[in-house]
């Protein structure tokens, strides 16, 4: 073996050891942080649920169900909110891939009638100061009592009844898309399918 071949073999061995040690370290950190990250995410979602439904005395997480859209394409989390054993409202974790910055995730609260109570955006990449206003009270208050099964869930410029966010029409449409996805999945679930 020549001197250059020995140097090359030493470099390959050294890089292999470094890569193996790095992979082991990363997997150890992942295992160590996986549970605390999941608990923090669950806590944020439970806080969001409590903001979008009626007062409840059950644990919506413990009663979580999976509901599907009519075409079985969308799989959403359904959280019933109960008071003294009776469902008073419910929340659905939904999403839209049509945001200006990509995916928007949110939890939508509904009254038993199917009308919207409120929603909370849990994840987005929208433009600060524009699309991020989708979670502001001024935009959200028009949804309280809005029934997507009886009213047109579109922005006004598309023939609907919702005032979009100024300079953030794409974000407004994405929020409505996510709400419609939740509504469709609930209607499918409610129909027993």
N, C-alpha and C. Protein backbone atom coordinates (compact mmCIF):
# COMPACT_ATOMS: atom_id res chain seq x y z
N UNK A 1 0.84 -1.17 0.00
CA UNK A 1 0.00 0.00 0.00
C UNK A 1 0.89 1.24 0.00
N UNK A 2 0.56 2.18 -0.87
CA UNK A 2 1.37 3.39 -0.95
C UNK A 2 1.01 4.32 0.19
N UNK A 3 1.82 5.32 0.35
CA UNK A 3 1.61 6.31 1.42
C UNK A 3 0.30 7.06 1.20
N UNK A 4 -0.05 7.40 -0.04
CA UNK A 4 -1.31 8.11 -0.34
C UNK A 4 -2.52 7.23 -0.03
N UNK A 5 -2.40 5.93 -0.31
CA UNK A 5 -3.50 5.02 -0.02
C UNK A 5 -3.72 4.90 1.49
N UNK A 6 -2.66 4.88 2.26
CA UNK A 6 -2.76 4.83 3.72
C UNK A 6 -3.45 6.08 4.26
N UNK A 7 -3.04 7.25 3.73
CA UNK A 7 -3.66 8.52 4.17
C UNK A 7 -5.16 8.52 3.84
N UNK A 8 -5.49 8.03 2.65
CA UNK A 8 -6.89 7.98 2.24
C UNK A 8 -7.68 7.05 3.16
N UNK A 9 -7.16 5.88 3.47
CA UNK A 9 -7.83 4.94 4.36
C UNK A 9 -8.01 5.53 5.75
N UNK A 10 -7.00 6.23 6.26
CA UNK A 10 -7.10 6.88 7.57
C UNK A 10 -8.20 7.94 7.57
N UNK A 11 -8.29 8.71 6.48
CA UNK A 11 -9.35 9.73 6.38
C UNK A 11 -10.73 9.08 6.36
N UNK A 12 -10.87 7.98 5.60
CA UNK A 12 -12.16 7.29 5.52
C UNK A 12 -12.56 6.74 6.88
N UNK A 13 -11.62 6.13 7.57
CA UNK A 13 -11.89 5.57 8.91
C UNK A 13 -12.26 6.69 9.88
N UNK A 14 -11.50 7.78 9.86
CA UNK A 14 -11.77 8.92 10.76
C UNK A 14 -13.16 9.51 10.48
N UNK A 15 -13.49 9.72 9.21
CA UNK A 15 -14.81 10.28 8.87
C UNK A 15 -15.94 9.32 9.25
N UNK A 16 -15.71 8.02 9.10
CA UNK A 16 -16.72 7.04 9.48
C UNK A 16 -16.97 7.07 10.98
N UNK A 17 -15.92 7.16 11.76
CA UNK A 17 -16.05 7.24 13.23
C UNK A 17 -16.79 8.51 13.62
N UNK A 18 -16.43 9.64 13.02
CA UNK A 18 -17.09 10.92 13.33
C UNK A 18 -18.57 10.86 12.95
N UNK A 19 -18.87 10.32 11.76
CA UNK A 19 -20.27 10.23 11.33
C UNK A 19 -21.07 9.31 12.26
N UNK A 20 -20.49 8.19 12.65
CA UNK A 20 -21.18 7.27 13.57
C UNK A 20 -21.43 7.90 14.92
N UNK A 21 -20.42 8.60 15.44
CA UNK A 21 -20.58 9.27 16.75
C UNK A 21 -21.63 10.37 16.66
N UNK A 22 -21.64 11.11 15.56
CA UNK A 22 -22.64 12.18 15.38
C UNK A 22 -24.04 11.60 15.31
N UNK A 23 -24.20 10.52 14.56
CA UNK A 23 -25.52 9.89 14.44
C UNK A 23 -26.00 9.38 15.80
N UNK A 24 -25.10 8.78 16.56
CA UNK A 24 -25.46 8.29 17.89
C UNK A 24 -25.87 9.45 18.79
N UNK A 25 -25.10 10.53 18.75
CA UNK A 25 -25.39 11.70 19.58
C UNK A 25 -26.74 12.31 19.21
N UNK A 26 -27.01 12.47 17.90
CA UNK A 26 -28.28 13.03 17.46
C UNK A 26 -29.46 12.15 17.86
N UNK A 27 -29.32 10.84 17.72
CA UNK A 27 -30.42 9.96 18.10
C UNK A 27 -30.64 9.98 19.61
N UNK A 28 -29.58 10.13 20.38
CA UNK A 28 -29.71 10.22 21.85
C UNK A 28 -30.44 11.50 22.24
N UNK A 29 -30.08 12.62 21.61
CA UNK A 29 -30.74 13.89 21.90
C UNK A 29 -32.22 13.82 21.51
N UNK A 30 -32.50 13.21 20.35
CA UNK A 30 -33.88 13.06 19.91
C UNK A 30 -34.70 12.26 20.92
N UNK A 31 -34.16 11.13 21.37
CA UNK A 31 -34.87 10.30 22.34
C UNK A 31 -35.10 11.04 23.66
N UNK A 32 -34.13 11.83 24.05
CA UNK A 32 -34.22 12.58 25.30
C UNK A 32 -35.25 13.70 25.22
N UNK A 33 -35.39 14.35 24.05
CA UNK A 33 -36.27 15.50 23.92
C UNK A 33 -37.63 15.18 23.32
N UNK A 34 -37.82 13.99 22.79
CA UNK A 34 -39.06 13.63 22.11
C UNK A 34 -40.28 13.79 23.01
N UNK A 35 -40.24 13.25 24.20
CA UNK A 35 -41.39 13.30 25.10
C UNK A 35 -41.70 14.72 25.59
N UNK A 36 -40.70 15.50 26.05
CA UNK A 36 -41.02 16.87 26.46
C UNK A 36 -41.59 17.73 25.32
N UNK A 37 -41.10 17.52 24.11
CA UNK A 37 -41.62 18.27 22.96
C UNK A 37 -43.07 17.88 22.70
N UNK A 38 -43.38 16.58 22.75
CA UNK A 38 -44.75 16.11 22.53
C UNK A 38 -45.69 16.65 23.61
N UNK A 39 -45.23 16.66 24.88
CA UNK A 39 -46.06 17.19 25.96
C UNK A 39 -46.31 18.68 25.79
N UNK A 40 -45.30 19.42 25.36
CA UNK A 40 -45.47 20.87 25.14
C UNK A 40 -46.46 21.12 24.00
N UNK A 41 -46.38 20.32 22.95
CA UNK A 41 -47.31 20.46 21.82
C UNK A 41 -48.73 20.14 22.27
N UNK A 42 -48.90 19.07 23.04
CA UNK A 42 -50.23 18.71 23.55
C UNK A 42 -50.79 19.82 24.44
N UNK A 43 -49.93 20.42 25.26
CA UNK A 43 -50.37 21.50 26.15
C UNK A 43 -50.84 22.70 25.33
N UNK A 44 -50.09 23.05 24.27
CA UNK A 44 -50.50 24.18 23.41
C UNK A 44 -51.83 23.88 22.73
N UNK A 45 -52.00 22.64 22.28
CA UNK A 45 -53.26 22.28 21.63
C UNK A 45 -54.43 22.28 22.60
N UNK A 46 -54.22 21.81 23.83
CA UNK A 46 -55.29 21.83 24.83
C UNK A 46 -55.66 23.27 25.18
N UNK A 47 -54.67 24.16 25.27
CA UNK A 47 -54.95 25.57 25.50
C UNK A 47 -55.75 26.16 24.34
N UNK A 48 -55.38 25.78 23.11
CA UNK A 48 -56.13 26.26 21.94
C UNK A 48 -57.56 25.74 21.96
N UNK A 49 -57.73 24.47 22.32
CA UNK A 49 -59.07 23.89 22.40
C UNK A 49 -59.91 24.66 23.42
N UNK A 50 -59.32 24.95 24.57
CA UNK A 50 -60.08 25.66 25.62
C UNK A 50 -60.47 27.07 25.18
N UNK A 51 -59.75 27.64 24.24
CA UNK A 51 -60.08 28.98 23.74
C UNK A 51 -61.18 28.98 22.69
N UNK A 52 -61.44 27.81 22.07
CA UNK A 52 -62.38 27.79 20.95
C UNK A 52 -63.68 27.04 21.22
N UNK A 53 -63.83 26.44 22.39
CA UNK A 53 -65.05 25.71 22.70
C UNK A 53 -65.73 26.30 23.94
N UNK A 54 -66.94 25.81 24.20
CA UNK A 54 -67.65 26.19 25.42
C UNK A 54 -66.90 25.63 26.63
N UNK A 55 -67.26 26.10 27.81
CA UNK A 55 -66.64 25.58 29.04
C UNK A 55 -66.87 24.07 29.12
N UNK A 56 -65.86 23.33 29.59
CA UNK A 56 -65.96 21.88 29.65
C UNK A 56 -65.36 21.36 30.94
N UNK A 57 -65.80 20.15 31.34
CA UNK A 57 -65.27 19.52 32.55
C UNK A 57 -64.68 18.14 32.25
N UNK A 58 -64.55 17.80 30.99
CA UNK A 58 -63.92 16.53 30.61
C UNK A 58 -62.50 16.80 30.09
N UNK A 59 -61.83 15.76 29.67
CA UNK A 59 -60.52 15.89 29.04
C UNK A 59 -60.70 15.59 27.55
N UNK A 60 -60.82 16.62 26.71
CA UNK A 60 -61.03 16.39 25.28
C UNK A 60 -59.96 15.50 24.65
N UNK A 61 -58.72 15.57 25.15
CA UNK A 61 -57.65 14.74 24.61
C UNK A 61 -57.95 13.26 24.83
N UNK A 62 -58.49 12.92 26.00
CA UNK A 62 -58.77 11.53 26.32
C UNK A 62 -59.90 10.97 25.44
N UNK A 63 -60.77 11.86 24.95
CA UNK A 63 -61.90 11.43 24.13
C UNK A 63 -61.68 11.71 22.64
N UNK A 64 -60.47 12.04 22.27
CA UNK A 64 -60.16 12.38 20.88
C UNK A 64 -60.56 11.24 19.95
N UNK A 65 -61.16 11.63 18.83
CA UNK A 65 -61.51 10.68 17.78
C UNK A 65 -60.90 11.16 16.47
N UNK A 66 -60.76 10.27 15.55
CA UNK A 66 -60.30 10.63 14.21
C UNK A 66 -61.52 10.64 13.30
N UNK A 67 -61.70 11.73 12.56
CA UNK A 67 -62.79 11.80 11.59
C UNK A 67 -62.18 12.01 10.21
N UNK A 68 -62.93 11.61 9.20
CA UNK A 68 -62.42 11.64 7.82
C UNK A 68 -63.33 12.45 6.92
N UNK A 69 -62.74 13.00 5.88
CA UNK A 69 -63.54 13.67 4.86
C UNK A 69 -64.29 12.62 4.06
N UNK A 70 -65.22 13.07 3.25
CA UNK A 70 -66.06 12.16 2.48
C UNK A 70 -65.22 11.24 1.59
N UNK A 71 -64.17 11.77 0.99
CA UNK A 71 -63.33 10.98 0.09
C UNK A 71 -62.22 10.23 0.85
N UNK A 72 -62.24 10.30 2.17
CA UNK A 72 -61.25 9.64 3.04
C UNK A 72 -59.85 10.21 2.87
N UNK A 73 -59.72 11.33 2.19
CA UNK A 73 -58.40 11.94 1.95
C UNK A 73 -57.88 12.62 3.21
N UNK A 74 -58.75 13.33 3.89
CA UNK A 74 -58.35 14.08 5.07
C UNK A 74 -58.69 13.32 6.34
N UNK A 75 -57.75 13.28 7.26
CA UNK A 75 -57.92 12.62 8.56
C UNK A 75 -57.68 13.70 9.60
N UNK A 76 -58.71 14.06 10.36
CA UNK A 76 -58.63 15.17 11.31
C UNK A 76 -58.95 14.69 12.73
N UNK A 77 -58.37 15.39 13.70
CA UNK A 77 -58.64 15.09 15.11
C UNK A 77 -59.89 15.83 15.57
N UNK A 78 -60.78 15.11 16.24
CA UNK A 78 -62.05 15.63 16.74
C UNK A 78 -62.02 15.55 18.27
N UNK A 79 -62.28 16.68 18.93
CA UNK A 79 -62.23 16.75 20.39
C UNK A 79 -63.59 17.20 20.92
N UNK A 80 -64.36 16.32 21.58
CA UNK A 80 -65.63 16.74 22.17
C UNK A 80 -65.41 17.46 23.50
N UNK A 81 -66.15 18.54 23.70
CA UNK A 81 -66.11 19.27 24.97
C UNK A 81 -67.42 18.98 25.69
N UNK A 82 -67.31 18.41 26.87
CA UNK A 82 -68.49 18.00 27.62
C UNK A 82 -68.63 18.81 28.91
N UNK A 83 -69.87 19.03 29.28
CA UNK A 83 -70.19 19.64 30.57
C UNK A 83 -71.24 18.75 31.20
N UNK A 84 -70.93 18.19 32.37
CA UNK A 84 -71.82 17.26 33.07
C UNK A 84 -72.24 16.10 32.17
N UNK A 85 -71.30 15.61 31.38
CA UNK A 85 -71.54 14.45 30.53
C UNK A 85 -72.10 14.73 29.17
N UNK A 86 -72.62 15.93 28.95
CA UNK A 86 -73.23 16.27 27.66
C UNK A 86 -72.26 17.06 26.79
N UNK A 87 -72.20 16.73 25.51
CA UNK A 87 -71.35 17.48 24.59
C UNK A 87 -71.97 18.86 24.40
N UNK A 88 -71.20 19.89 24.70
CA UNK A 88 -71.69 21.27 24.55
C UNK A 88 -71.12 21.94 23.31
N UNK A 89 -69.97 21.47 22.88
CA UNK A 89 -69.32 21.99 21.69
C UNK A 89 -68.20 21.00 21.35
N UNK A 90 -67.50 21.29 20.28
CA UNK A 90 -66.40 20.41 19.90
C UNK A 90 -65.36 21.20 19.12
N UNK A 91 -64.17 20.64 19.06
CA UNK A 91 -63.08 21.26 18.33
C UNK A 91 -62.53 20.25 17.32
N UNK A 92 -62.06 20.77 16.21
CA UNK A 92 -61.45 19.94 15.18
C UNK A 92 -60.11 20.55 14.80
N UNK A 93 -59.09 19.73 14.82
CA UNK A 93 -57.76 20.16 14.39
C UNK A 93 -57.72 20.00 12.87
N UNK A 94 -57.45 21.09 12.17
CA UNK A 94 -57.52 21.09 10.72
C UNK A 94 -56.33 21.83 10.13
N UNK A 95 -56.29 21.93 8.82
CA UNK A 95 -55.15 22.56 8.16
C UNK A 95 -55.52 23.01 6.75
N UNK A 96 -54.65 23.81 6.18
CA UNK A 96 -54.71 24.16 4.76
C UNK A 96 -53.28 24.26 4.25
N UNK A 97 -53.06 23.74 3.08
CA UNK A 97 -51.74 23.84 2.45
C UNK A 97 -51.66 25.07 1.55
N UNK A 98 -52.69 25.91 1.54
CA UNK A 98 -52.80 27.01 0.60
C UNK A 98 -52.42 28.38 1.15
N UNK A 99 -51.78 28.43 2.31
CA UNK A 99 -51.36 29.72 2.85
C UNK A 99 -50.29 30.37 2.00
N UNK A 100 -50.13 31.65 2.13
CA UNK A 100 -49.10 32.38 1.37
C UNK A 100 -47.72 31.83 1.69
N UNK A 101 -47.51 31.47 2.96
CA UNK A 101 -46.23 30.93 3.38
C UNK A 101 -46.22 29.41 3.47
N UNK A 102 -47.28 28.76 3.02
CA UNK A 102 -47.35 27.30 3.08
C UNK A 102 -48.47 26.83 3.98
N UNK A 103 -48.20 25.78 4.73
CA UNK A 103 -49.22 25.12 5.55
C UNK A 103 -49.64 25.97 6.75
N UNK A 104 -50.94 26.02 6.98
CA UNK A 104 -51.52 26.65 8.16
C UNK A 104 -52.24 25.56 8.94
N UNK A 105 -51.94 25.42 10.22
CA UNK A 105 -52.63 24.47 11.08
C UNK A 105 -53.43 25.25 12.11
N UNK A 106 -54.61 24.75 12.41
CA UNK A 106 -55.47 25.46 13.35
C UNK A 106 -56.45 24.51 14.00
N UNK A 107 -57.03 24.99 15.09
CA UNK A 107 -58.09 24.26 15.78
C UNK A 107 -59.34 25.13 15.72
N UNK A 108 -60.42 24.53 15.21
CA UNK A 108 -61.67 25.26 15.04
C UNK A 108 -62.68 24.72 16.05
N UNK A 109 -63.31 25.62 16.76
CA UNK A 109 -64.36 25.25 17.71
C UNK A 109 -65.73 25.45 17.10
N UNK A 110 -66.61 24.51 17.34
CA UNK A 110 -67.98 24.57 16.81
C UNK A 110 -68.99 24.42 17.94
N UNK A 111 -70.12 25.12 17.79
CA UNK A 111 -71.27 24.86 18.64
C UNK A 111 -71.91 23.55 18.16
N UNK A 112 -72.77 22.98 18.97
CA UNK A 112 -73.46 21.74 18.59
C UNK A 112 -74.25 21.92 17.30
N UNK A 113 -74.75 23.10 17.04
CA UNK A 113 -75.53 23.37 15.83
C UNK A 113 -74.69 23.27 14.55
N UNK A 114 -73.37 23.24 14.69
CA UNK A 114 -72.49 23.24 13.53
C UNK A 114 -71.96 24.62 13.19
N UNK A 115 -72.44 25.64 13.92
CA UNK A 115 -71.93 26.99 13.71
C UNK A 115 -70.55 27.12 14.37
N UNK A 116 -69.73 27.97 13.83
CA UNK A 116 -68.39 28.19 14.35
C UNK A 116 -68.46 29.01 15.62
N UNK A 117 -67.68 28.65 16.60
CA UNK A 117 -67.54 29.45 17.82
C UNK A 117 -66.30 30.33 17.71
N UNK A 118 -65.18 29.71 17.37
CA UNK A 118 -63.91 30.44 17.31
C UNK A 118 -62.87 29.54 16.66
N UNK A 119 -61.71 30.08 16.38
CA UNK A 119 -60.60 29.24 15.92
C UNK A 119 -59.30 29.82 16.45
N UNK A 120 -58.31 28.97 16.49
CA UNK A 120 -56.97 29.36 16.95
C UNK A 120 -55.96 28.76 15.99
N UNK A 121 -55.13 29.60 15.41
CA UNK A 121 -54.07 29.12 14.52
C UNK A 121 -52.93 28.62 15.40
N UNK A 122 -52.50 27.40 15.16
CA UNK A 122 -51.45 26.80 15.99
C UNK A 122 -50.10 26.79 15.29
N UNK A 123 -50.10 26.91 13.96
CA UNK A 123 -48.84 26.90 13.23
C UNK A 123 -49.04 27.57 11.87
N UNK A 124 -48.12 28.46 11.51
CA UNK A 124 -48.18 29.10 10.19
C UNK A 124 -46.83 29.71 9.86
N UNK A 125 -46.66 30.05 8.60
CA UNK A 125 -45.46 30.74 8.12
C UNK A 125 -45.86 31.99 7.34
N UNK A 126 -46.99 32.59 7.74
CA UNK A 126 -47.50 33.74 7.01
C UNK A 126 -46.67 34.99 7.30
N UNK A 127 -46.80 35.98 6.45
CA UNK A 127 -46.05 37.21 6.57
C UNK A 127 -46.41 37.95 7.86
N UNK A 128 -45.41 38.26 8.70
CA UNK A 128 -45.69 39.02 9.93
C UNK A 128 -46.32 40.37 9.59
N UNK A 129 -47.37 40.72 10.31
CA UNK A 129 -48.03 42.00 10.10
C UNK A 129 -49.08 41.97 9.02
N UNK A 130 -49.12 40.92 8.21
CA UNK A 130 -50.16 40.79 7.19
C UNK A 130 -50.93 39.49 7.42
N UNK A 131 -50.42 38.40 6.89
CA UNK A 131 -51.09 37.11 7.04
C UNK A 131 -51.22 36.66 8.47
N UNK A 132 -50.29 37.10 9.31
CA UNK A 132 -50.36 36.71 10.72
C UNK A 132 -51.57 37.33 11.41
N UNK A 133 -52.22 38.30 10.77
CA UNK A 133 -53.42 38.92 11.35
C UNK A 133 -54.63 37.99 11.32
N UNK A 134 -54.48 36.83 10.71
CA UNK A 134 -55.59 35.87 10.66
C UNK A 134 -55.97 35.41 12.06
N UNK A 135 -55.09 35.55 13.03
CA UNK A 135 -55.38 35.14 14.39
C UNK A 135 -55.81 36.33 15.27
N UNK A 136 -55.99 37.50 14.65
CA UNK A 136 -56.42 38.68 15.39
C UNK A 136 -57.94 38.67 15.61
N UNK A 137 -58.36 39.25 16.72
CA UNK A 137 -59.78 39.27 17.09
C UNK A 137 -60.64 39.94 16.01
N UNK A 138 -60.12 40.98 15.38
CA UNK A 138 -60.91 41.71 14.37
C UNK A 138 -61.34 40.79 13.22
N UNK A 139 -60.47 39.92 12.80
CA UNK A 139 -60.81 38.98 11.73
C UNK A 139 -61.66 37.84 12.27
N UNK A 140 -61.31 37.33 13.44
CA UNK A 140 -61.96 36.14 13.99
C UNK A 140 -63.39 36.38 14.48
N UNK A 141 -63.69 37.60 14.94
CA UNK A 141 -65.00 37.84 15.54
C UNK A 141 -66.15 37.65 14.55
N UNK A 142 -65.89 37.79 13.27
CA UNK A 142 -66.96 37.61 12.27
C UNK A 142 -67.37 36.14 12.10
N UNK A 143 -66.60 35.23 12.69
CA UNK A 143 -66.90 33.81 12.57
C UNK A 143 -67.82 33.30 13.68
N UNK A 144 -67.91 34.00 14.81
CA UNK A 144 -68.73 33.53 15.92
C UNK A 144 -70.19 33.44 15.49
N UNK A 145 -70.72 32.24 15.48
CA UNK A 145 -72.10 32.00 15.07
C UNK A 145 -72.26 31.75 13.57
N UNK A 146 -71.19 31.87 12.81
CA UNK A 146 -71.25 31.65 11.37
C UNK A 146 -71.42 30.16 11.12
N UNK A 147 -72.44 29.78 10.37
CA UNK A 147 -72.69 28.37 10.09
C UNK A 147 -72.31 28.06 8.64
N UNK A 148 -71.20 27.35 8.42
CA UNK A 148 -70.75 27.05 7.07
C UNK A 148 -71.72 26.17 6.27
N UNK A 149 -72.65 25.52 6.96
CA UNK A 149 -73.64 24.70 6.26
C UNK A 149 -74.82 25.54 5.76
N UNK A 150 -74.94 26.77 6.26
CA UNK A 150 -76.07 27.61 5.88
C UNK A 150 -75.65 28.93 5.25
N UNK A 151 -74.38 29.27 5.37
CA UNK A 151 -73.88 30.52 4.82
C UNK A 151 -72.72 30.22 3.88
N UNK A 152 -72.32 31.21 3.09
CA UNK A 152 -71.26 31.01 2.10
C UNK A 152 -69.91 31.31 2.74
N UNK A 153 -69.13 30.27 2.94
CA UNK A 153 -67.83 30.39 3.60
C UNK A 153 -66.75 30.72 2.56
N UNK A 154 -66.82 31.97 2.08
CA UNK A 154 -65.83 32.50 1.15
C UNK A 154 -65.63 33.97 1.47
N UNK A 155 -64.50 34.51 1.03
CA UNK A 155 -64.29 35.95 1.20
C UNK A 155 -65.25 36.68 0.27
N UNK A 156 -65.58 37.92 0.61
CA UNK A 156 -66.57 38.69 -0.16
C UNK A 156 -66.20 38.80 -1.64
N UNK A 157 -64.92 38.98 -1.93
CA UNK A 157 -64.54 39.16 -3.34
C UNK A 157 -64.72 37.87 -4.14
N UNK A 158 -64.94 36.74 -3.46
CA UNK A 158 -65.23 35.47 -4.14
C UNK A 158 -66.72 35.14 -4.05
N UNK A 159 -67.53 36.09 -3.59
CA UNK A 159 -68.97 35.88 -3.50
C UNK A 159 -69.44 35.37 -2.15
N UNK A 160 -68.59 35.42 -1.16
CA UNK A 160 -68.95 34.92 0.16
C UNK A 160 -69.35 36.00 1.13
N UNK A 161 -69.34 35.65 2.43
CA UNK A 161 -69.82 36.55 3.47
C UNK A 161 -68.74 36.94 4.48
N UNK A 162 -67.50 36.62 4.19
CA UNK A 162 -66.41 36.90 5.12
C UNK A 162 -65.54 38.04 4.59
N UNK A 163 -65.26 39.01 5.45
CA UNK A 163 -64.33 40.08 5.08
C UNK A 163 -62.91 39.55 5.23
N UNK A 164 -62.18 39.52 4.13
CA UNK A 164 -60.80 39.04 4.16
C UNK A 164 -59.89 40.05 4.84
N UNK A 165 -58.69 39.61 5.13
CA UNK A 165 -57.68 40.46 5.74
C UNK A 165 -57.08 41.32 4.63
N UNK A 166 -57.04 42.63 4.85
CA UNK A 166 -56.48 43.54 3.87
C UNK A 166 -55.04 43.15 3.54
N UNK A 167 -54.75 43.03 2.24
CA UNK A 167 -53.43 42.68 1.71
C UNK A 167 -53.01 41.25 2.07
N UNK A 168 -53.96 40.43 2.51
CA UNK A 168 -53.63 39.03 2.84
C UNK A 168 -54.79 38.12 2.43
N UNK A 169 -55.25 38.30 1.20
CA UNK A 169 -56.38 37.51 0.70
C UNK A 169 -56.03 36.02 0.63
N UNK A 170 -54.82 35.69 0.27
CA UNK A 170 -54.42 34.29 0.18
C UNK A 170 -54.52 33.63 1.55
N UNK A 171 -54.05 34.32 2.57
CA UNK A 171 -54.15 33.78 3.94
C UNK A 171 -55.61 33.64 4.35
N UNK A 172 -56.42 34.63 4.03
CA UNK A 172 -57.85 34.57 4.37
C UNK A 172 -58.49 33.35 3.72
N UNK A 173 -58.19 33.14 2.46
CA UNK A 173 -58.74 31.98 1.75
C UNK A 173 -58.24 30.67 2.36
N UNK A 174 -57.00 30.63 2.79
CA UNK A 174 -56.44 29.42 3.40
C UNK A 174 -57.14 29.11 4.72
N UNK A 175 -57.41 30.12 5.52
CA UNK A 175 -58.14 29.92 6.79
C UNK A 175 -59.53 29.35 6.49
N UNK A 176 -60.20 29.91 5.49
CA UNK A 176 -61.53 29.42 5.13
C UNK A 176 -61.46 28.00 4.58
N UNK A 177 -60.40 27.69 3.84
CA UNK A 177 -60.19 26.34 3.34
C UNK A 177 -60.05 25.35 4.50
N UNK A 178 -59.29 25.72 5.52
CA UNK A 178 -59.10 24.85 6.69
C UNK A 178 -60.42 24.66 7.43
N UNK A 179 -61.19 25.73 7.59
CA UNK A 179 -62.49 25.63 8.26
C UNK A 179 -63.44 24.76 7.45
N UNK A 180 -63.44 24.92 6.13
CA UNK A 180 -64.30 24.10 5.28
C UNK A 180 -63.92 22.63 5.36
N UNK A 181 -62.61 22.35 5.44
CA UNK A 181 -62.13 20.97 5.57
C UNK A 181 -62.67 20.36 6.87
N UNK A 182 -62.63 21.12 7.96
CA UNK A 182 -63.15 20.64 9.25
C UNK A 182 -64.66 20.43 9.16
N UNK A 183 -65.37 21.36 8.54
CA UNK A 183 -66.82 21.26 8.40
C UNK A 183 -67.21 20.03 7.60
N UNK A 184 -66.53 19.82 6.48
CA UNK A 184 -66.83 18.67 5.63
C UNK A 184 -66.58 17.35 6.36
N UNK A 185 -65.47 17.28 7.10
CA UNK A 185 -65.17 16.05 7.84
C UNK A 185 -66.21 15.82 8.94
N UNK A 186 -66.63 16.89 9.62
CA UNK A 186 -67.65 16.73 10.65
C UNK A 186 -68.98 16.29 10.04
N UNK A 187 -69.36 16.90 8.92
CA UNK A 187 -70.62 16.51 8.26
C UNK A 187 -70.57 15.04 7.86
N UNK A 188 -69.44 14.60 7.36
CA UNK A 188 -69.27 13.20 6.98
C UNK A 188 -69.38 12.29 8.22
N UNK A 189 -68.74 12.70 9.30
CA UNK A 189 -68.79 11.95 10.58
C UNK A 189 -70.22 11.92 11.12
N UNK A 190 -70.88 13.06 11.08
CA UNK A 190 -72.23 13.19 11.61
C UNK A 190 -73.24 12.37 10.80
N UNK A 191 -72.92 12.16 9.53
CA UNK A 191 -73.79 11.35 8.68
C UNK A 191 -73.56 9.86 8.90
N UNK A 192 -72.60 9.54 9.78
CA UNK A 192 -72.34 8.14 10.10
C UNK A 192 -71.44 7.43 9.12
N UNK A 193 -70.64 8.19 8.40
CA UNK A 193 -69.77 7.58 7.40
C UNK A 193 -68.34 7.56 7.84
